[in-house]
Amino acid sequence: MAFIFYLNILFKSPSALAYANKSTLLNPPLISLFINHWYLILIFFLTILLLVLLIVYERKKHKRLRMVLESQNKEIVQQNEEIECQRDNLTEVNKEIYKKNIDILAQSEYLSKLNDQLKRKNSEIIGQRNELEKLSMVAKFTNNAILITNGEGEILWVNDAFTRIYGYTVDEFIAERGSNLKNVCSDFEICKLIETCLSTKKPITYNAEVFCLDGNKIWIQTSLTPVLNPDGSIKNVIAIDSDISALKDAEKNLISLGDEIYSQATEIMKQRDEITIQRDNLSTLNTELQQKNEEISAQHDYLVELNAELQQKNEEIIAQRDELEKTQSRLIQSEKMVSLGVLTAGIAHEINNPINFVYAGVNSITRDFEDLMQVINIINSYKAGDNAQEFLNIIEAKKQEYGFVEAIEAVNQTLKDISIGAERTAEIVEGLRNFSRSEREEWGSVNLHKTLDGVLLLLRNKYKNSIEVIKDYDPSINQVDGKAGKLNQAFMNIIANAIDAIDEKGVITVKTKKKGNSIIVSIIDTGKGIPKNVLSKIFDPFFTTKDIGKGVGLGLSITFGIIQEHTGTIEVTSNIGKGTEFLITLPEFQNLV
Amino acid sequence: MQKYTVLYVDDEEINLRVFRNTFRRDFNILTAQSAMEGIKLLQTNVVNIVITDQRMPEITGVEFLKMINDMFPQIPPNRLMLSGFSKTEDIDKAFQNYKLFQFILKPWDAEELKAIIINAIDHGAER
């Protein structure tokens, strides 16, 4: 039942399975299932039966078939053995055939070699034939007479050139000279040579003079070459004659020339030997020199090129520099002239006053002296025995008359005034001299305070009416290394500007101070001050706030240059309406090399 | 013979002294170191001639001459100017307007100047 149940599960719907899960095998729905499908179960059993029958049949069939195959196999094995037997026989036959084959190959190789030999022989023969053709051509066309004899020297053959040279045909020749080479020559020495050739069997060459058919004599060069048999005996002799008459003539000329040349040559040789030695020395020297020369030449070319370039540039630069120098000196000069122009009026006034002290003073003293002389003359006229009291009265009267006391006083005073005048004049001249020193002045020791005083003196006339100058000098300052004229100019520019900055009344303070190795010069004015936008430009060349003609704007730029040249610094501070201070710092000692 | 009275104004004391020493025998000499001092002297003295420097602090020679012209019309019209430097436009004006008689350059020569002074005084007296 369980089996059918499971079959049902296999064939039936899931609902049957669902029931099975409830473990109620005999429940009414399952029974009804079996009853409803009995035919299916019948079909199933019938099918199984059929399959078993089929299998039994197939197995019997196979057994029969295998027996047939086994008998067939035995036959095949038998046949196979037979075939093997035949194969062994065939192998034997094959071996024999192989051996025969090798024999045939050997024969074939031999034949091939033979063929090659034949081919070689053939090409040799062809070569020999070509050679013969060439030789024949040579014999026919050469300008040399060729003669062939046998071993005894009997003439066998001559070429065409023979007839061309000697004029004889071979028959004519033999008829006249005989048939043997040994006898054809009239010259005994030559005949001997020919015999030697035949006996020694070695080639010889000789020159000889021989007669032609027309009776002319010609020079020939003959080469005799014996051709030997294998046994060493002479087979043939080949004679080749060349016409060397032209050569002989030339030779004669050459010989005579040669003799001359020889004597000269020996002389020359001697000289040459000497020269050779010298030349060898010179040659090595020359090679060295040449090498150096080439190097130098190359360098020279390069230098010449470079030089030309440099020269051109140099000229340009010099021209530019000259132009600049001219411009610069013109500008500096013009600025100086402007400063000088401003000064001149004052200086003239300033210098004419002290000169006046001297000039008028001398006049004054002269007059006083005249008056004094009146009294002195009286005094000098006193003689011994004169009444002293009376004389004193006269002198007193004269003193009154000529204002003696007044005159003495005036003379004293005037002498002092003259002295002052002379001193002041000298000071002004000194100041001017500093100002006008040359551009290329030397470094030296400069008395700073004197310089400042000199500048103030020169400018006195510009400021004396309205400006008070306060000098605050540091007494520990003595000398400063520098260029007097230039420092003078620098201070002049700054102080002149300070004076110009003061419109009506004001004060200029010139202060000096020593700080370590530095000297500080401060020039302070109570003028109108410099606006900020102008302050940055005051040292620029050509910057000026003055009217045209009063300055080209180089003053402070020159001053700046001068202070720089002295490795100093210059600073400016300014307040509008209050004044300006120029602070100049200079090293006390210059590092002059 | 009565001496002429000369007023000489110059800011340089030495100029004044030398002038006085030179001409003390010839003239009655008054000196002043500034225009204002000169004005004061003119107020208290009779003066025959005024000699002045041009370039002086505060009041220049030309300005001084103008002041005299305005303040003392009775003084004879002869003035001399002594200066260290050449004439200027101001000075030219002084000739026309302020009775300037002659312009003299320093340094001066005693004899020449004496002659000029006398000539100037005489010239003024003729007017």
mmCIF file of C-alpha atoms in Angstrom, chain B:
data_model
loop_
_atom_site.group_PDB
_atom_site.id
_atom_site.type_symbol
_atom_site.label_atom_id
_atom_site.label_comp_id
_atom_site.label_asym_id
_atom_site.label_seq_id
_atom_site.Cartn_x
_atom_site.Cartn_y
_atom_site.Cartn_z
ATOM 1 C CA MET B 1 85.383 180.419 6.751
ATOM 2 C CA GLN B 2 82.569 178.308 7.961
ATOM 3 C CA LYS B 3 82.844 174.566 7.388
ATOM 4 C CA TYR B 4 80.117 172.804 5.464
ATOM 5 C CA THR B 5 78.259 170.143 7.365
ATOM 6 C CA VAL B 6 78.197 166.711 5.762
ATOM 7 C CA LEU B 7 75.981 163.785 6.828
ATOM 8 C CA TYR B 8 77.357 160.397 5.824
ATOM 9 C CA VAL B 9 75.233 157.247 6.328
ATOM 10 C CA ASP B 10 76.783 153.788 5.931
ATOM 11 C CA ASP B 11 76.188 150.516 7.778
ATOM 12 C CA GLU B 12 79.942 149.850 7.843
ATOM 13 C CA GLU B 13 81.381 151.591 10.888
ATOM 14 C CA ILE B 14 84.888 151.578 9.473
ATOM 15 C CA ASN B 15 83.736 153.405 6.321
ATOM 16 C CA LEU B 16 82.291 156.115 8.527
ATOM 17 C CA ARG B 17 85.471 156.341 10.596
ATOM 18 C CA VAL B 18 87.803 156.509 7.625
ATOM 19 C CA PHE B 19 85.592 159.147 6.049
ATOM 20 C CA ARG B 20 85.621 161.230 9.205
ATOM 21 C CA ASN B 21 89.388 160.902 9.677
ATOM 22 C CA THR B 22 90.020 161.846 6.081
ATOM 23 C CA PHE B 23 87.758 164.903 5.884
ATOM 24 C CA ARG B 24 87.670 166.080 9.504
ATOM 25 C CA ARG B 25 89.814 169.062 8.583
ATOM 26 C CA ASP B 26 87.631 169.998 5.596
ATOM 27 C CA PHE B 27 84.086 169.516 6.753
ATOM 28 C CA ASN B 28 81.907 169.341 9.766
ATOM 29 C CA ILE B 29 81.069 165.648 9.686
ATOM 30 C CA LEU B 30 78.002 163.832 10.971
ATOM 31 C CA THR B 31 77.869 160.056 10.563
ATOM 32 C CA ALA B 32 75.078 157.489 11.004
ATOM 33 C CA GLN B 33 75.100 153.696 10.772
ATOM 34 C CA SER B 34 71.525 153.476 9.498
ATOM 35 C CA ALA B 35 68.897 155.543 7.723
ATOM 36 C CA MET B 36 66.910 155.953 10.925
ATOM 37 C CA GLU B 37 69.954 157.326 12.784
ATOM 38 C CA GLY B 38 70.503 159.690 9.828
ATOM 39 C CA ILE B 39 66.910 160.965 10.015
ATOM 40 C CA LYS B 40 67.413 161.693 13.709
ATOM 41 C CA LEU B 41 70.586 163.719 12.965
ATOM 42 C CA LEU B 42 68.772 165.634 10.208
ATOM 43 C CA GLN B 43 66.060 166.605 12.647
ATOM 44 C CA THR B 44 68.602 168.228 15.034
ATOM 45 C CA ASN B 45 71.265 169.550 12.620
ATOM 46 C CA VAL B 46 71.576 171.788 9.600
ATOM 47 C CA VAL B 47 73.221 169.767 6.893
ATOM 48 C CA ASN B 48 74.672 170.997 3.595
ATOM 49 C CA ILE B 49 74.923 167.686 1.926
ATOM 50 C CA VAL B 50 73.817 164.068 2.470
ATOM 51 C CA ILE B 51 76.050 161.189 1.401
ATOM 52 C CA THR B 52 74.650 157.667 1.697
ATOM 53 C CA ASP B 53 75.528 154.061 1.015
ATOM 54 C CA GLN B 54 72.991 152.154 -1.076
ATOM 55 C CA ARG B 55 73.036 148.640 0.343
ATOM 56 C CA MET B 56 72.078 148.778 4.009
ATOM 57 C CA PRO B 57 69.938 146.586 6.210
ATOM 58 C CA GLU B 58 66.315 147.597 6.681
ATOM 59 C CA ILE B 59 66.319 150.873 4.735
ATOM 60 C CA THR B 60 68.358 151.176 1.543
ATOM 61 C CA GLY B 61 70.085 154.348 0.339
ATOM 62 C CA VAL B 62 67.404 155.093 -2.274
ATOM 63 C CA GLU B 63 64.636 154.635 0.318
ATOM 64 C CA PHE B 64 66.532 156.950 2.660
ATOM 65 C CA LEU B 65 66.783 159.616 -0.039
ATOM 66 C CA LYS B 66 63.039 159.324 -0.619
ATOM 67 C CA MET B 67 62.423 159.795 3.096
ATOM 68 C CA ILE B 68 64.592 162.950 3.164
ATOM 69 C CA ASN B 69 62.759 164.233 0.109
ATOM 70 C CA ASP B 70 59.442 163.762 1.874
ATOM 71 C CA MET B 71 60.439 164.857 5.348
ATOM 72 C CA PHE B 72 62.983 167.696 4.801
ATOM 73 C CA PRO B 73 62.092 169.700 1.682
ATOM 74 C CA GLN B 74 64.251 172.642 2.941
ATOM 75 C CA ILE B 75 67.556 170.737 2.605
ATOM 76 C CA PRO B 76 69.447 171.793 -0.548
ATOM 77 C CA PRO B 77 68.870 169.418 -3.460
ATOM 78 C CA ASN B 78 72.213 167.745 -3.566
ATOM 79 C CA ARG B 79 72.857 164.228 -2.487
ATOM 80 C CA LEU B 80 75.718 161.868 -3.132
ATOM 81 C CA MET B 81 75.613 158.148 -3.179
ATOM 82 C CA LEU B 82 78.613 155.963 -2.375
ATOM 83 C CA SER B 83 78.285 152.322 -3.323
ATOM 84 C CA GLY B 84 80.378 149.241 -3.778
ATOM 85 C CA PHE B 85 78.415 148.059 -6.752
ATOM 86 C CA SER B 86 77.180 149.489 -10.021
ATOM 87 C CA LYS B 87 74.020 151.520 -10.381
ATOM 88 C CA THR B 88 70.621 149.883 -10.462
ATOM 89 C CA GLU B 89 67.232 150.992 -11.726
ATOM 90 C CA ASP B 90 66.352 152.224 -8.223
ATOM 91 C CA ILE B 91 69.338 154.553 -8.301
ATOM 92 C CA ASP B 92 68.372 155.892 -11.726
ATOM 93 C CA LYS B 93 64.979 156.737 -10.205
ATOM 94 C CA ALA B 94 66.725 158.526 -7.341
ATOM 95 C CA PHE B 95 68.455 160.862 -9.807
ATOM 96 C CA GLN B 96 65.110 161.889 -11.258
ATOM 97 C CA ASN B 97 63.008 162.009 -8.115
ATOM 98 C CA TYR B 98 65.149 162.293 -5.026
ATOM 99 C CA LYS B 99 67.684 164.983 -5.942
ATOM 100 C CA LEU B 100 70.605 162.595 -6.292
ATOM 101 C CA PHE B 101 73.552 164.545 -7.716
ATOM 102 C CA GLN B 102 76.224 161.926 -8.279
ATOM 103 C CA PHE B 103 76.864 158.227 -7.882
ATOM 104 C CA ILE B 104 80.346 157.350 -6.654
ATOM 105 C CA LEU B 105 81.906 153.876 -6.680
ATOM 106 C CA LYS B 106 83.919 152.667 -3.726
ATOM 107 C CA PRO B 107 86.789 152.821 -3.155
ATOM 108 C CA TRP B 108 86.959 156.563 -3.380
ATOM 109 C CA ASP B 109 89.929 158.884 -3.668
ATOM 110 C CA ALA B 110 90.101 161.574 -0.991
ATOM 111 C CA GLU B 111 90.941 164.534 -3.272
ATOM 112 C CA GLU B 112 88.385 163.500 -5.889
ATOM 113 C CA LEU B 113 85.635 163.005 -3.336
ATOM 114 C CA LYS B 114 86.388 166.294 -1.651
ATOM 115 C CA ALA B 115 86.090 168.031 -5.012
ATOM 116 C CA ILE B 116 82.816 166.280 -5.758
ATOM 117 C CA ILE B 117 81.375 167.209 -2.341
ATOM 118 C CA ILE B 118 82.279 170.852 -2.748
ATOM 119 C CA ASN B 119 80.990 170.857 -6.320
ATOM 120 C CA ALA B 120 77.713 169.297 -5.236
ATOM 121 C CA ILE B 121 77.224 171.803 -2.400
ATOM 122 C CA ASP B 122 78.009 174.727 -4.715
ATOM 123 C CA HIS B 123 75.696 173.310 -7.357
ATOM 124 C CA GLY B 124 72.884 173.023 -4.830
ATOM 125 C CA ALA B 125 73.517 176.545 -3.513
ATOM 126 C CA GLU B 126 73.144 177.990 -7.036
ATOM 127 C CA ARG B 127 69.659 176.680 -7.358
#
